[in-house]
Tab-separated table of C-alpha atoms in Angstrom:
chain	number	residue	atom	x	y	z
A	1077	MET	CA	-4.776	3.034	-20.009
A	1078	LYS	CA	-7.308	0.661	-18.546
A	1079	ILE	CA	-6.341	-0.183	-14.970
A	1080	ALA	CA	-8.016	-2.679	-12.619
A	1081	ILE	CA	-7.544	-2.211	-8.874
A	1082	ALA	CA	-8.284	-4.944	-6.346
A	1083	GLY	CA	-8.681	-3.349	-2.937
A	1084	GLY	CA	-9.563	-0.046	-4.546
A	1085	THR	CA	-11.933	1.027	-1.755
A	1086	GLY	CA	-9.315	0.911	1.003
A	1087	PHE	CA	-6.890	3.416	2.514
A	1088	ILE	CA	-4.424	3.435	-0.381
A	1089	GLY	CA	-6.836	2.345	-3.110
A	1090	THR	CA	-9.285	5.236	-2.813
A	1091	ARG	CA	-6.502	7.809	-3.179
A	1092	LEU	CA	-4.859	5.886	-5.993
A	1093	LYS	CA	-8.150	5.659	-7.895
A	1094	THR	CA	-8.623	9.435	-7.803
A	1095	PHE	CA	-5.033	10.126	-8.817
A	1096	LEU	CA	-5.169	7.746	-11.788
A	1097	GLN	CA	-8.555	9.057	-12.934
A	1098	ASN	CA	-7.232	12.603	-12.862
A	1099	ASP	CA	-4.382	11.374	-15.028
A	1100	GLY	CA	-6.867	10.248	-17.662
A	1101	HIS	CA	-7.027	6.492	-17.071
A	1102	ASP	CA	-10.097	4.221	-17.087
A	1103	ILE	CA	-10.415	2.543	-13.693
A	1104	ILE	CA	-12.139	-0.695	-12.742
A	1105	ILE	CA	-12.475	-1.513	-9.045
A	1106	LEU	CA	-12.780	-5.188	-8.140
A	1107	THR	CA	-14.974	-5.292	-5.053
A	1108	ARG	CA	-16.992	-7.626	-2.838
A	1109	ASN	CA	-19.473	-4.821	-2.159
A	1110	LYS	CA	-22.437	-5.732	-4.368
A	1111	ASN	CA	-24.035	-2.327	-3.813
A	1112	LYS	CA	-21.219	-0.709	-5.798
A	1113	THR	CA	-21.030	-3.088	-8.726
A	1114	SER	CA	-22.233	-2.432	-12.239
A	1115	ASN	CA	-22.309	-4.621	-15.308
A	1116	HIS	CA	-21.433	-1.880	-17.746
A	1117	PRO	CA	-17.761	-0.878	-17.638
A	1118	ASN	CA	-16.763	2.459	-19.078
A	1119	THR	CA	-16.260	2.165	-22.821
A	1120	THR	CA	-14.282	5.294	-23.570
A	1121	THR	CA	-11.203	3.189	-24.284
A	1122	SER	CA	-11.881	-0.185	-22.691
A	1123	ASN	CA	-13.001	-1.985	-25.855
A	1124	LYS	CA	-10.380	-0.576	-28.192
A	1125	PRO	CA	-7.365	-2.712	-29.076
A	1126	ARG	CA	-4.399	-1.783	-26.929
A	1127	HIS	CA	-2.432	-0.253	-29.826
A	1128	GLU	CA	-5.307	2.158	-30.595
A	1129	ARG	CA	-5.564	3.616	-27.106
A	1130	ASN	CA	-4.029	6.881	-25.970
A	1131	LEU	CA	-0.659	6.777	-24.274
A	1132	PRO	CA	-0.495	7.834	-20.579
A	1133	GLN	CA	-1.095	11.540	-20.072
A	1134	THR	CA	1.946	13.592	-19.145
A	1135	GLN	CA	-0.265	16.259	-17.596
A	1136	PRO	CA	-3.364	15.603	-15.456
A	1137	THR	CA	-6.659	16.004	-17.258
A	1138	SER	CA	-9.974	17.092	-15.794
A	1139	PHE	CA	-11.567	14.703	-13.300
A	1140	GLN	CA	-13.081	11.631	-14.935
A	1141	THR	CA	-16.428	9.983	-14.258
A	1142	ASP	CA	-16.517	7.506	-11.419
A	1143	ALA	CA	-14.787	4.165	-11.771
A	1144	THR	CA	-16.559	0.991	-12.826
A	1145	TYR	CA	-17.133	-1.411	-9.948
A	1146	VAL	CA	-17.047	-5.123	-10.722
A	1147	SER	CA	-17.998	-7.846	-8.262
A	1148	TRP	CA	-15.465	-10.552	-7.490
A	1149	LEU	CA	-14.603	-13.188	-4.876
A	1150	SER	CA	-18.303	-13.914	-4.472
A	1151	GLU	CA	-20.439	-16.804	-5.625
A	1152	ASN	CA	-21.282	-16.866	-9.351
A	1153	THR	CA	-19.148	-13.835	-10.214
A	1154	GLN	CA	-17.076	-13.770	-13.403
A	1155	PRO	CA	-15.050	-10.561	-13.234
A	1156	GLU	CA	-12.960	-11.545	-16.250
A	1157	LYS	CA	-15.951	-10.730	-18.484
A	1158	HIS	CA	-15.458	-7.036	-17.613
A	1159	LEU	CA	-11.672	-6.944	-17.857
A	1160	HIS	CA	-11.005	-7.294	-21.584
A	1161	ASN	CA	-7.947	-5.330	-22.726
A	1162	THR	CA	-6.948	-4.321	-19.212
A	1163	ASP	CA	-3.407	-2.938	-19.303
A	1164	ILE	CA	-2.492	-2.924	-15.614
A	1165	PHE	CA	-3.609	-4.916	-12.581
A	1166	ILE	CA	-2.982	-3.452	-9.117
A	1167	ASN	CA	-3.499	-5.740	-6.132
A	1168	LEU	CA	-4.054	-3.945	-2.814
A	1169	ALA	CA	-6.640	-6.416	-1.501
A	1170	GLY	CA	-6.500	-7.825	1.998
A	1171	VAL	CA	-7.763	-7.339	5.548
A	1172	SER	CA	-5.952	-4.378	7.149
A	1173	ILE	CA	-3.126	-5.238	9.535
A	1174	ASN	CA	-3.830	-2.006	11.453
A	1175	LYS	CA	-7.395	-2.838	12.446
A	1176	GLY	CA	-8.350	-5.299	15.149
A	1177	ARG	CA	-6.370	-7.256	17.703
A	1178	TRP	CA	-4.127	-9.959	16.267
A	1179	THR	CA	-5.990	-12.963	17.580
A	1180	LYS	CA	-5.415	-16.273	15.815
A	1181	SER	CA	-8.675	-15.848	13.904
A	1182	HIS	CA	-7.800	-12.291	12.822
A	1183	GLN	CA	-4.333	-13.359	11.739
A	1184	GLN	CA	-5.949	-16.067	9.654
A	1185	LYS	CA	-8.186	-13.454	7.996
A	1186	ILE	CA	-5.173	-11.239	7.224
A	1187	TYR	CA	-3.364	-14.171	5.615
A	1188	THR	CA	-6.283	-15.811	3.828
A	1189	SER	CA	-7.656	-12.575	2.343
A	1190	ARG	CA	-4.333	-11.916	0.619
A	1191	MET	CA	-3.890	-15.446	-0.648
A	1192	GLN	CA	-7.457	-15.678	-2.003
A	1193	ALA	CA	-7.327	-12.307	-3.769
A	1194	THR	CA	-3.972	-13.034	-5.406
A	1195	ASP	CA	-5.018	-16.544	-6.436
A	1196	GLU	CA	-8.107	-15.069	-8.073
A	1197	LEU	CA	-6.095	-12.423	-9.925
A	1198	ILE	CA	-3.760	-15.089	-11.295
A	1199	ARG	CA	-6.782	-17.160	-12.365
A	1200	ILE	CA	-8.308	-14.141	-14.136
A	1201	ILE	CA	-5.028	-13.358	-15.904
A	1202	GLN	CA	-4.738	-16.956	-17.022
A	1203	THR	CA	-8.147	-16.778	-18.734
A	1204	MET	CA	-7.420	-13.534	-20.599
A	1205	PRO	CA	-6.360	-13.911	-24.249
A	1206	ASP	CA	-5.005	-10.338	-24.223
A	1207	LYS	CA	-3.073	-10.247	-20.970
A	1208	PRO	CA	-2.084	-7.153	-18.996
A	1209	THR	CA	1.451	-5.888	-19.332
A	1210	THR	CA	2.011	-5.316	-15.609
A	1211	LEU	CA	0.949	-6.493	-12.162
A	1212	ILE	CA	1.614	-4.120	-9.268
A	1213	ASN	CA	1.247	-6.150	-6.081
A	1214	ALA	CA	1.201	-4.639	-2.602
A	1215	SER	CA	3.691	-6.028	-0.117
A	1216	ALA	CA	5.364	-4.815	3.080
A	1217	ILE	CA	8.781	-4.242	4.586
A	1218	GLY	CA	7.768	-6.766	7.251
A	1219	ILE	CA	9.421	-9.330	4.973
A	1220	TYR	CA	12.786	-8.108	6.334
A	1221	PRO	CA	13.854	-9.272	9.809
A	1222	THR	CA	13.502	-6.722	12.599
A	1223	SER	CA	16.830	-5.190	13.592
A	1224	GLN	CA	18.273	-2.118	15.271
A	1225	ASP	CA	21.524	-2.391	13.343
A	1226	GLU	CA	20.915	-3.695	9.809
A	1227	VAL	CA	20.031	-1.481	6.839
A	1228	TYR	CA	17.940	-3.236	4.185
A	1229	ASN	CA	17.380	-2.614	0.488
A	1230	GLU	CA	15.841	-4.703	-2.280
A	1231	ALA	CA	19.015	-6.800	-2.609
A	1232	SER	CA	18.971	-7.773	1.082
A	1233	THR	CA	18.250	-11.333	2.132
A	1234	THR	CA	14.781	-11.858	3.553
A	1235	ALA	CA	14.345	-14.337	6.377
A	1236	PRO	CA	10.720	-14.132	7.502
A	1237	ASN	CA	10.511	-15.542	11.011
A	1238	ASP	CA	7.225	-14.137	12.315
A	1239	PHE	CA	3.579	-13.948	11.268
A	1240	LEU	CA	3.858	-10.774	9.199
A	1241	GLY	CA	7.077	-11.839	7.496
A	1242	ARG	CA	5.699	-15.242	6.559
A	1243	THR	CA	2.480	-13.684	5.274
A	1244	VAL	CA	4.319	-11.178	3.092
A	1245	SER	CA	6.664	-13.849	1.740
A	1246	ALA	CA	3.781	-16.146	0.773
A	1247	TRP	CA	1.920	-13.187	-0.770
A	1248	GLU	CA	4.879	-12.267	-2.953
A	1249	GLN	CA	5.394	-15.854	-4.084
A	1250	LYS	CA	1.780	-16.036	-5.272
A	1251	ALA	CA	2.018	-12.709	-7.096
A	1252	LYS	CA	5.201	-13.809	-8.884
A	1253	GLN	CA	3.181	-16.492	-10.657
A	1254	ALA	CA	2.153	-13.720	-13.073
A	1255	GLU	CA	5.685	-13.742	-14.456
A	1256	GLN	CA	5.038	-17.107	-16.141
A	1257	PHE	CA	2.702	-15.229	-18.517
A	1258	GLY	CA	5.384	-12.682	-19.408
A	1259	ILE	CA	3.840	-10.051	-17.132
A	1260	ARG	CA	6.120	-7.531	-15.448
A	1261	THR	CA	5.514	-7.914	-11.722
A	1262	CYS	CA	6.373	-5.238	-9.133
A	1263	LEU	CA	6.263	-6.163	-5.462
A	1264	MET	CA	5.741	-2.820	-3.724
A	1265	ARG	CA	7.026	-3.244	-0.176
A	1266	PHE	CA	5.347	-0.430	1.757
A	1267	GLY	CA	6.714	0.974	4.967
A	1268	VAL	CA	4.458	2.426	7.678
A	1269	VAL	CA	2.054	4.517	5.601
A	1270	LEU	CA	1.106	7.848	7.176
A	1271	GLY	CA	-2.312	9.301	6.372
A	1272	THR	CA	-4.649	11.875	7.827
A	1273	HIS	CA	-7.445	9.688	9.173
A	1274	GLU	CA	-6.296	6.149	8.378
A	1275	GLY	CA	-3.178	4.052	8.741
A	1276	ALA	CA	-0.897	4.140	11.778
A	1277	LEU	CA	-0.586	7.889	12.345
A	1278	PRO	CA	-3.929	8.670	14.051
A	1279	LEU	CA	-3.255	6.109	16.800
A	1280	MET	CA	0.356	7.197	17.167
A	1281	ALA	CA	-0.632	10.852	17.466
A	1282	LEU	CA	-3.559	10.341	19.855
A	1283	PRO	CA	-1.503	10.172	23.102
A	1284	TYR	CA	0.217	13.431	22.170
A	1285	LYS	CA	-3.103	15.132	21.488
A	1286	LEU	CA	-4.132	14.034	25.000
A	1287	PHE	CA	-0.876	15.433	26.457
A	1288	ALA	CA	0.252	11.881	27.275
A	1289	GLY	CA	2.757	11.098	24.520
A	1290	GLY	CA	6.181	9.661	25.089
A	1291	THR	CA	8.720	7.076	24.025
A	1292	VAL	CA	7.244	3.747	22.908
A	1293	GLY	CA	9.225	0.717	24.049
A	1294	SER	CA	12.984	1.235	24.056
A	1295	GLY	CA	12.690	4.046	21.506
A	1296	ASN	CA	15.662	2.616	19.619
A	1297	GLN	CA	13.585	0.590	17.155
A	1298	TRP	CA	13.533	1.868	13.583
A	1299	LEU	CA	10.397	3.161	11.908
A	1300	SER	CA	10.568	3.270	8.114
A	1301	TRP	CA	7.626	5.474	7.203
A	1302	VAL	CA	6.139	6.989	4.038
A	1303	HIS	CA	3.530	9.689	3.314
A	1304	ILE	CA	0.368	8.382	1.615
A	1305	ASN	CA	0.877	10.812	-1.290
A	1306	ASP	CA	4.285	9.292	-1.990
A	1307	VAL	CA	2.811	5.792	-1.917
A	1308	VAL	CA	0.342	6.756	-4.652
A	1309	ARG	CA	3.082	8.509	-6.643
A	1310	ALA	CA	5.393	5.500	-6.290
A	1311	ILE	CA	2.740	3.114	-7.629
A	1312	THR	CA	2.111	5.430	-10.579
A	1313	PHE	CA	5.860	5.714	-11.164
A	1314	ALA	CA	6.126	1.914	-11.273
A	1315	ILE	CA	3.278	1.728	-13.792
A	1316	ASN	CA	5.051	4.153	-16.125
A	1317	ASN	CA	8.600	2.776	-15.748
A	1318	ASP	CA	8.681	-0.659	-17.292
A	1319	HIS	CA	12.267	-1.354	-16.232
A	1320	LEU	CA	11.102	-1.652	-12.606
A	1321	SER	CA	10.222	-5.184	-11.541
A	1322	GLY	CA	10.580	-7.502	-8.571
A	1323	PRO	CA	10.856	-6.025	-5.045
A	1324	VAL	CA	10.455	-2.251	-4.817
A	1325	ASN	CA	10.706	-0.728	-1.338
A	1326	VAL	CA	8.446	2.264	-0.694
A	1327	THR	CA	9.809	4.124	2.326
A	1328	ALA	CA	10.797	7.766	2.733
A	1329	SER	CA	14.480	8.620	2.415
A	1330	ASN	CA	14.939	9.259	6.128
A	1331	PRO	CA	13.697	6.497	8.444
A	1332	LEU	CA	13.837	7.403	12.131
A	1333	ARG	CA	14.139	5.635	15.437
A	1334	MET	CA	10.876	5.552	17.342
A	1335	LYS	CA	11.990	8.027	20.025
A	1336	THR	CA	12.868	10.637	17.381
A	1337	PHE	CA	9.655	9.902	15.516
A	1338	GLY	CA	7.621	10.563	18.683
A	1339	LYS	CA	9.504	13.741	19.469
A	1340	THR	CA	8.776	15.001	15.960
A	1341	ILE	CA	5.051	14.383	16.449
A	1342	ALA	CA	5.269	16.312	19.721
A	1343	THR	CA	7.044	19.211	18.006
A	1344	VAL	CA	4.511	19.469	15.191
A	1345	LEU	CA	1.524	19.206	17.549
A	1346	ARG	CA	3.173	21.453	20.165
A	1347	ARG	CA	2.698	18.864	22.851
A	1348	PRO	CA	5.069	17.380	25.458
A	1349	HIS	CA	6.978	14.169	24.898
A	1350	TRP	CA	7.185	12.836	28.413
A	1351	ILE	CA	5.075	9.802	29.406
A	1352	PRO	CA	6.775	6.596	28.227
A	1353	ALA	CA	4.855	3.572	26.976
A	1354	PRO	CA	7.046	0.641	28.098
A	1355	SER	CA	7.120	-2.605	26.134
A	1356	PRO	CA	5.117	-4.686	28.660
A	1357	ALA	CA	2.297	-2.125	28.604
A	1358	MET	CA	2.220	-2.096	24.809
A	1359	LYS	CA	2.172	-5.893	24.661
A	1360	LEU	CA	-0.716	-5.937	27.127
A	1361	ALA	CA	-2.647	-3.321	25.146
A	1362	LEU	CA	-1.985	-4.583	21.620
A	1363	GLY	CA	-1.092	-8.246	22.020
A	1364	LYS	CA	0.894	-9.700	19.115
A	1365	LYS	CA	0.263	-6.558	17.065
A	1366	SER	CA	2.577	-4.655	19.449
A	1367	LYS	CA	5.435	-5.994	17.310
A	1368	LEU	CA	4.531	-3.310	14.725
A	1369	VAL	CA	5.603	-0.535	17.099
A	1370	LEU	CA	8.098	-2.298	19.388
A	1371	GLU	CA	10.290	-3.712	16.617
A	1372	GLY	CA	11.178	-2.361	13.215
A	1373	GLN	CA	13.507	-2.238	10.250
A	1374	HIS	CA	15.710	0.414	8.644
A	1375	VAL	CA	14.682	0.106	4.986
A	1376	LYS	CA	15.916	2.088	1.976
A	1377	SER	CA	14.024	2.601	-1.310
A	1378	THR	CA	17.071	1.951	-3.463
A	1379	ALA	CA	15.225	0.685	-6.567
A	1380	LEU	CA	12.869	3.668	-6.740
A	1381	ILE	CA	15.555	6.282	-6.137
A	1382	ASP	CA	17.979	4.699	-8.608
A	1383	ALA	CA	15.173	4.787	-11.197
A	1384	GLY	CA	14.780	8.550	-10.700
A	1385	PHE	CA	11.867	8.749	-8.231
A	1386	LYS	CA	11.908	11.723	-5.876
A	1387	PHE	CA	9.889	11.697	-2.674
A	1388	SER	CA	7.678	14.709	-2.056
A	1389	TYR	CA	8.164	14.125	1.682
A	1390	PRO	CA	11.656	12.703	2.293
A	1391	THR	CA	11.749	13.976	5.893
A	1392	LEU	CA	9.209	13.554	8.658
A	1393	GLN	CA	8.429	17.034	9.971
A	1394	PRO	CA	7.097	18.466	6.671
A	1395	ALA	CA	5.128	15.247	6.147
A	1396	LEU	CA	3.465	15.545	9.545
A	1397	GLU	CA	2.796	19.261	9.099
A	1398	ASN	CA	1.007	18.490	5.834
A	1399	LEU	CA	-1.074	15.665	7.305
A	1400	PHE	CA	-2.054	17.427	10.523
A	1401	LYS	CA	-3.004	20.556	8.572
A	1402	LYS	CA	-5.378	18.450	6.464
A	1403	GLN	CA	-6.712	16.824	9.617
A	1404	ASN	CA	-7.526	20.199	11.144
A	1405	ARG	CA	-9.404	21.269	8.005
A	1406	SER	CA	-11.672	18.203	7.969
């Protein structure tokens, strides 16, 4: 298949690109980085009518040539010229919520980057005579209210009452505009994504590596996490299962309270869990972003599991052992 990824140079996108290429797909990355762009997309299957192209590979093939990079969201760019016969659009674009202090200006960048990218994707789709079959749009479990007692799944009511919740809600509403063109739209609500060098884990593990780790806040707040490998697998699963649409939570099968999460990091790293990080200290250090670690949600991936998806890392300790082993090798 021919797959276009917006945000394909980020934390999730780079890993997804490699996985999909190894599965035999032609990949186009929509990017603002002009140094990466080219005006000659791969033509191995991109110009063939959709019915003449190969079906998705059931077994990975040998590694493909690098993706085609197409400029977008810049003056005088017309990315739609390079997207003929694209089967799947994946939207991961947006300023990272993990980087930078949540000042008003940074919050505006987080919000605006998502709205602009999604608006542009909808505009591109509208211009295409041969429209994609599917839009996979990134989202986040921040759309659910924070709670120490509730358990959420895709059927749960969302009541966004903070910055992140309102951002995610607006993002999903824009992405759902693709449905008016008959395009299956999956809203992949990611939990806290754990990776080796990016995402939340490096900062969470750092105090333990310095022998200063301990309970963050009350320790009773939920943390619904997911291994980066399972995020990539879940996106691929959604591509290949056309009965999945609407909200799709992407969180491991066993969310944990923050105190247990921290103790598991300590166990894997063989470090003490002893110096607490009280809520006032976290708010002083992180500002409004402290909400990401001081409050949380218990979220279940009901739609994925009911569709037959199996997490490679359903529990935390094996996930951390895998990630820290990779970290030590690099």
